[in-house]
Amino acid sequence: MQMSGAQMVCEAIIAEGVKTVFGYPGGAIMHVYDEIYKQNGFEHILNRHEQAAVHAADGYARATGEVGVAMVTSGPGFTNAVTGLATAYMDSIPMVVISGQVPLSLIGTDGFQEIDAVGISRPCTKHNFLVRSLEELPRILKEAFYLARTGRPGPVLVDIPKDITVEIGEFKYPESVNIPTYKPTYKGNNRQIEKAVEAIKKAKKPLLYLGGGVVASNAYKLVRELAEKTQIPAVETLMARGVMGAKNPLLLGMLGMHGNYASNMAMSETDLVISLGARFDDRVTGKLSEFAKYADVIHVDIDPANISKLVDVDYPIVGDITQVLEKMIPLLEGVNPDRYQAWREILKRYDELHPQSYEDSDEVIKPQWAIERIGELVGEQAIITSDVGQHQMWAAQHYPFDRPRQWINSGGLGTMGFGLPAAIGAKRACPEKTVINITGDGSILMNVQELVTAAEYKTPVINVILNNHFLGMVRQWQTFFYEKRYSETDLTFQPNWKMLVEACGGIGYDVTTKEEFDAALKDAIEKDKVCFMNVAVNRFENVLPMVPAGGALFNMMLPPKIENNGEEK
Amino acid sequence: MPNTTNERRVISVVVMNESSVLARVTALFAGRGYNIESLTVAPIPNSDMSHITIETKGNARVMEQITKQLHKLIPVYKVIEHEEMVEKEMVLVKFPIAENLSDIAALAAAYNGGIVNVGKEMVVAQVADEPKRVKHFIEAAQRYNPCEIVRGGVVAIER
Ligand SMILES: Cc1ncc(C[n+]2csc(CCOP(=O)(O)OP(=O)(O)O)c2C)c(N)n1
Ligand SMILES: [Mg+2]
């Protein structure tokens, strides 16, 4: 069929089954927006900033596992999108971003709103394309979606010069993709899998170390089955919260810098790490030479470059976790779960010694209480997004996540301003869920314009601001490591949150007591409008346990040892 | 890791011959802090691929990462970390015509080369040999006051 490049873009999006596109128009992408106006195969959400559009597409992708799509114009539209690309790249999120570019004839001339988009985005995309002719556009669009969702997923940028979007040509969306240089390994080597199984059978203190790859591979049921069958305990990274389910007795908790005592001790004492889709990030491992010092390592990952990057691996298995576990689980049939009984007992004692805890208060709302309370009131039917800081860590520690894709946060890049637009994306994808953004008084202002988007599109996301009048996480480091010199972290000067959200078409609640908290949350869910719950929390609360950066995992600062309650109240 | 010494290595990368592929490869080295000592690129005859030869330095873990990260680039078809290889490098050296030309010719001949151009004021000698020998040639050539030296970078092929 004959059509313009702009129409081809729309047809490809429809062919890929995308229901929602997030974006922001401008000169170089206007032809495509003209076609968006004419079609009804997908909805378009006008975010109020390109960064937010990309985060929204990202939230949509994380909530569903499907490719998120964002569209931006050239120059500043694209540069605004870069943080969104980098955020998705670090967390391996499938996404296609389409950017307008100046016409081919102007490329290289410093034309108006010209910027080298493929040059800038090279290190923060899985792959990128500058389209050079209309003929290659259908193939590139097809490949972009394919690359985004296959192998180790990631964001792909398609930069399209404006003249190509008006040109008319033959459109036939390719049915299949043939990239001879791109052949991800899914299956996992049988010999290696057998060897790994032997190692599990011989181990005395094995530990499942679960990362975001389990979520990406949709393998959580198999992971639970493996744990159940063998009774091997598990720890989750920040990206894997929800994989085991909070009620699972085999789940020790989250490990790493703000991991709980039992999880970090388990990693320090295990004799066999079974890493599934985790990448040994420095926030997880602490001091590398002390990390899992007594253990052999099985590492299952779809990305060979993750294996032996930081930690020597004894049983490397390159493959998709689902496919590897489908082979591995039957081979573990003969394992007697009693074998690891003594190990489980040790870990149970560790957890009793220092459970994940905090001291609650009747005078002031503790941020941890607020999170647990949300868990009690909405629990499994909510999707929780978050920004970056203390509130994010408390959410990861204290929320009772039941399933993967229930917890959406920027783990790898740690992007403040992610939470609200990601919540909008998740809510568009899953309108039946209550979507709650747990945020801070610093982070929320980094994409606060999205209140308008949420209000306009009747996308009622609840923003719980754990308001400590601080850039709290930075303040915490200043308390511990900079002799309390609170350089530029005091946020005493604040907007009127209620007025701010109401000016954008939402509802505001100021919350200072537990009763008000419950009432506000209930009302927010009933009113079904975008809202702020401005929750005044204990200012100097610290996230604990904490492993100081570069320290060994077993050297944790623990709650009882630190006076964290009312310091300088 | 047993091998922590910074070894010289030659890697061949076979890539799709498409625009910006070389930028992807070199940006990867720059972004991840790997060394490039020398680099040569040319299309592979009768194919839509190009051959990039990179001379680099690093310990075993770094080398493994370089190889894997190169593999991850979408247009990269094959990465060969050479063990047994034939390596050659070419060098052109320009000398003032006043120098002793027969000495220069003899020196170049000793390294499988010769004088390839004689102008009004300058002569140009060419040598193609193993990289180590090319280095020796350049050292020996210093005596004849070379005014310009252009090295071609290493090319390698599996034995
Ligand atoms: C875009 C961006 N800028 C800076 C930082 C560094 N940073 C990490 S946490 C944090 C403080 C966040 O404050 P707030 O949102 O109030 O959360 P709190 O820690 O107080 O819960 C800062 C500045 C970041 N992660 N992202
Ligand atoms: Mg704060």
mmCIF file of N, CA and C and ligand atoms in Angstrom, chain A residues 387-392 394 413-416 439-444 446 466 468 470-474 491, ligand 1:
data_model
loop_
_atom_site.group_PDB
_atom_site.id
_atom_site.type_symbol
_atom_site.label_atom_id
_atom_site.label_comp_id
_atom_site.label_asym_id
_atom_site.label_seq_id
_atom_site.Cartn_x
_atom_site.Cartn_y
_atom_site.Cartn_z
ATOM 1 N N ASP A 387 9.863 7.213 43.570
ATOM 2 C CA ASP A 387 10.940 8.069 43.110
ATOM 3 C C ASP A 387 12.241 7.549 43.706
ATOM 4 N N VAL A 388 13.161 8.450 43.999
ATOM 5 C CA VAL A 388 14.464 7.980 44.474
ATOM 6 C C VAL A 388 14.848 8.687 45.760
ATOM 7 N N GLY A 389 15.238 7.890 46.736
ATOM 8 C CA GLY A 389 15.644 8.443 48.016
ATOM 9 C C GLY A 389 15.254 7.499 49.134
ATOM 10 N N GLN A 390 15.148 8.036 50.328
ATOM 11 C CA GLN A 390 14.792 7.207 51.480
ATOM 12 C C GLN A 390 13.434 6.537 51.292
ATOM 13 N N HIS A 391 12.476 7.326 50.790
ATOM 14 C CA HIS A 391 11.124 6.780 50.638
ATOM 15 C C HIS A 391 11.128 5.535 49.743
ATOM 16 N N GLN A 392 12.003 5.551 48.741
ATOM 17 C CA GLN A 392 12.106 4.415 47.815
ATOM 18 C C GLN A 392 12.608 3.170 48.554
ATOM 19 N N TRP A 394 12.500 2.638 51.823
ATOM 20 C CA TRP A 394 11.494 2.170 52.791
ATOM 21 C C TRP A 394 10.389 1.404 52.093
ATOM 22 N N LEU A 413 19.540 3.544 37.423
ATOM 23 C CA LEU A 413 19.967 4.934 37.255
ATOM 24 C C LEU A 413 19.598 5.775 38.472
ATOM 25 N N GLY A 414 18.563 5.380 39.185
ATOM 26 C CA GLY A 414 18.150 6.153 40.358
ATOM 27 C C GLY A 414 17.680 7.541 39.979
ATOM 28 N N THR A 415 16.657 7.585 39.121
ATOM 29 C CA THR A 415 16.209 8.850 38.560
ATOM 30 C C THR A 415 15.095 9.482 39.389
ATOM 31 N N MET A 416 15.415 10.556 40.111
ATOM 32 C CA MET A 416 14.358 11.329 40.767
ATOM 33 C C MET A 416 13.452 11.894 39.677
ATOM 34 N N THR A 439 6.610 8.861 47.111
ATOM 35 C CA THR A 439 7.583 9.839 46.649
ATOM 36 C C THR A 439 8.084 10.709 47.797
ATOM 37 N N GLY A 440 9.025 11.594 47.466
ATOM 38 C CA GLY A 440 9.590 12.488 48.469
ATOM 39 C C GLY A 440 9.326 13.935 48.105
ATOM 40 N N ASP A 441 9.536 14.808 49.058
ATOM 41 C CA ASP A 441 9.275 16.227 48.803
ATOM 42 C C ASP A 441 10.297 16.817 47.832
ATOM 43 N N GLY A 442 11.424 16.127 47.635
ATOM 44 C CA GLY A 442 12.374 16.557 46.618
ATOM 45 C C GLY A 442 11.979 16.019 45.256
ATOM 46 N N SER A 443 11.867 14.706 45.166
ATOM 47 C CA SER A 443 11.641 14.037 43.878
ATOM 48 C C SER A 443 10.381 14.507 43.165
ATOM 49 N N ILE A 444 9.299 14.676 43.905
ATOM 50 C CA ILE A 444 8.013 14.921 43.236
ATOM 51 C C ILE A 444 8.068 16.190 42.390
ATOM 52 N N MET A 446 10.363 17.126 40.539
ATOM 53 C CA MET A 446 11.132 16.969 39.304
ATOM 54 C C MET A 446 10.299 16.597 38.090
ATOM 55 N N LEU A 466 6.200 11.335 51.255
ATOM 56 C CA LEU A 466 6.735 11.153 52.609
ATOM 57 C C LEU A 466 7.617 12.367 52.861
ATOM 58 N N ASN A 468 9.775 14.824 54.530
ATOM 59 C CA ASN A 468 10.715 15.032 55.643
ATOM 60 C C ASN A 468 11.417 16.387 55.534
ATOM 61 N N PHE A 470 13.442 17.383 53.566
ATOM 62 C CA PHE A 470 14.861 17.152 53.285
ATOM 63 C C PHE A 470 15.005 16.405 51.968
ATOM 64 N N LEU A 471 16.140 16.590 51.332
ATOM 65 C CA LEU A 471 16.618 15.592 50.382
ATOM 66 C C LEU A 471 17.173 14.493 51.276
ATOM 67 N N GLY A 472 16.249 13.668 51.744
ATOM 68 C CA GLY A 472 16.516 12.829 52.911
ATOM 69 C C GLY A 472 17.680 11.876 52.761
ATOM 70 N N MET A 473 17.785 11.229 51.608
ATOM 71 C CA MET A 473 18.852 10.242 51.457
ATOM 72 C C MET A 473 20.222 10.913 51.486
ATOM 73 N N VAL A 474 20.310 12.080 50.884
ATOM 74 C CA VAL A 474 21.583 12.795 50.901
ATOM 75 C C VAL A 474 21.846 13.289 52.327
ATOM 76 N N LEU A 491 14.982 21.222 52.857
ATOM 77 C CA LEU A 491 13.862 21.660 52.013
ATOM 78 C C LEU A 491 12.769 22.296 52.873
HETATM 79 C C1 LIG C 1 17.814 13.431 39.077
HETATM 80 C C2 LIG C 1 18.534 13.159 40.335
HETATM 81 N N1 LIG C 1 19.241 14.136 40.942
HETATM 82 C C3 LIG C 1 19.891 13.896 42.102
HETATM 83 C C4 LIG C 1 19.848 12.654 42.684
HETATM 84 C C5 LIG C 1 20.598 12.385 43.987
HETATM 85 N N2 LIG C 1 19.651 12.064 45.053
HETATM 86 C C6 LIG C 1 19.394 10.802 45.435
HETATM 87 S S1 LIG C 1 18.263 10.685 46.629
HETATM 88 C C7 LIG C 1 18.103 12.354 46.730
HETATM 89 C C8 LIG C 1 17.165 12.984 47.699
HETATM 90 C C9 LIG C 1 15.742 12.748 47.361
HETATM 91 O O1 LIG C 1 14.936 13.531 48.207
HETATM 92 P P1 LIG C 1 13.408 13.225 48.386
HETATM 93 O O2 LIG C 1 12.778 13.035 47.063
HETATM 94 O O3 LIG C 1 12.793 14.233 49.276
HETATM 95 O O4 LIG C 1 13.420 11.792 49.057
HETATM 96 P P2 LIG C 1 13.827 11.374 50.556
HETATM 97 O O5 LIG C 1 15.191 10.813 50.478
HETATM 98 O O6 LIG C 1 13.758 12.598 51.403
HETATM 99 O O7 LIG C 1 12.819 10.347 50.920
HETATM 100 C C10 LIG C 1 18.960 12.975 45.813
HETATM 101 C C11 LIG C 1 19.104 14.414 45.650
HETATM 102 C C12 LIG C 1 19.126 11.666 42.001
HETATM 103 N N3 LIG C 1 19.057 10.410 42.452
HETATM 104 N N4 LIG C 1 18.456 11.940 40.862
#
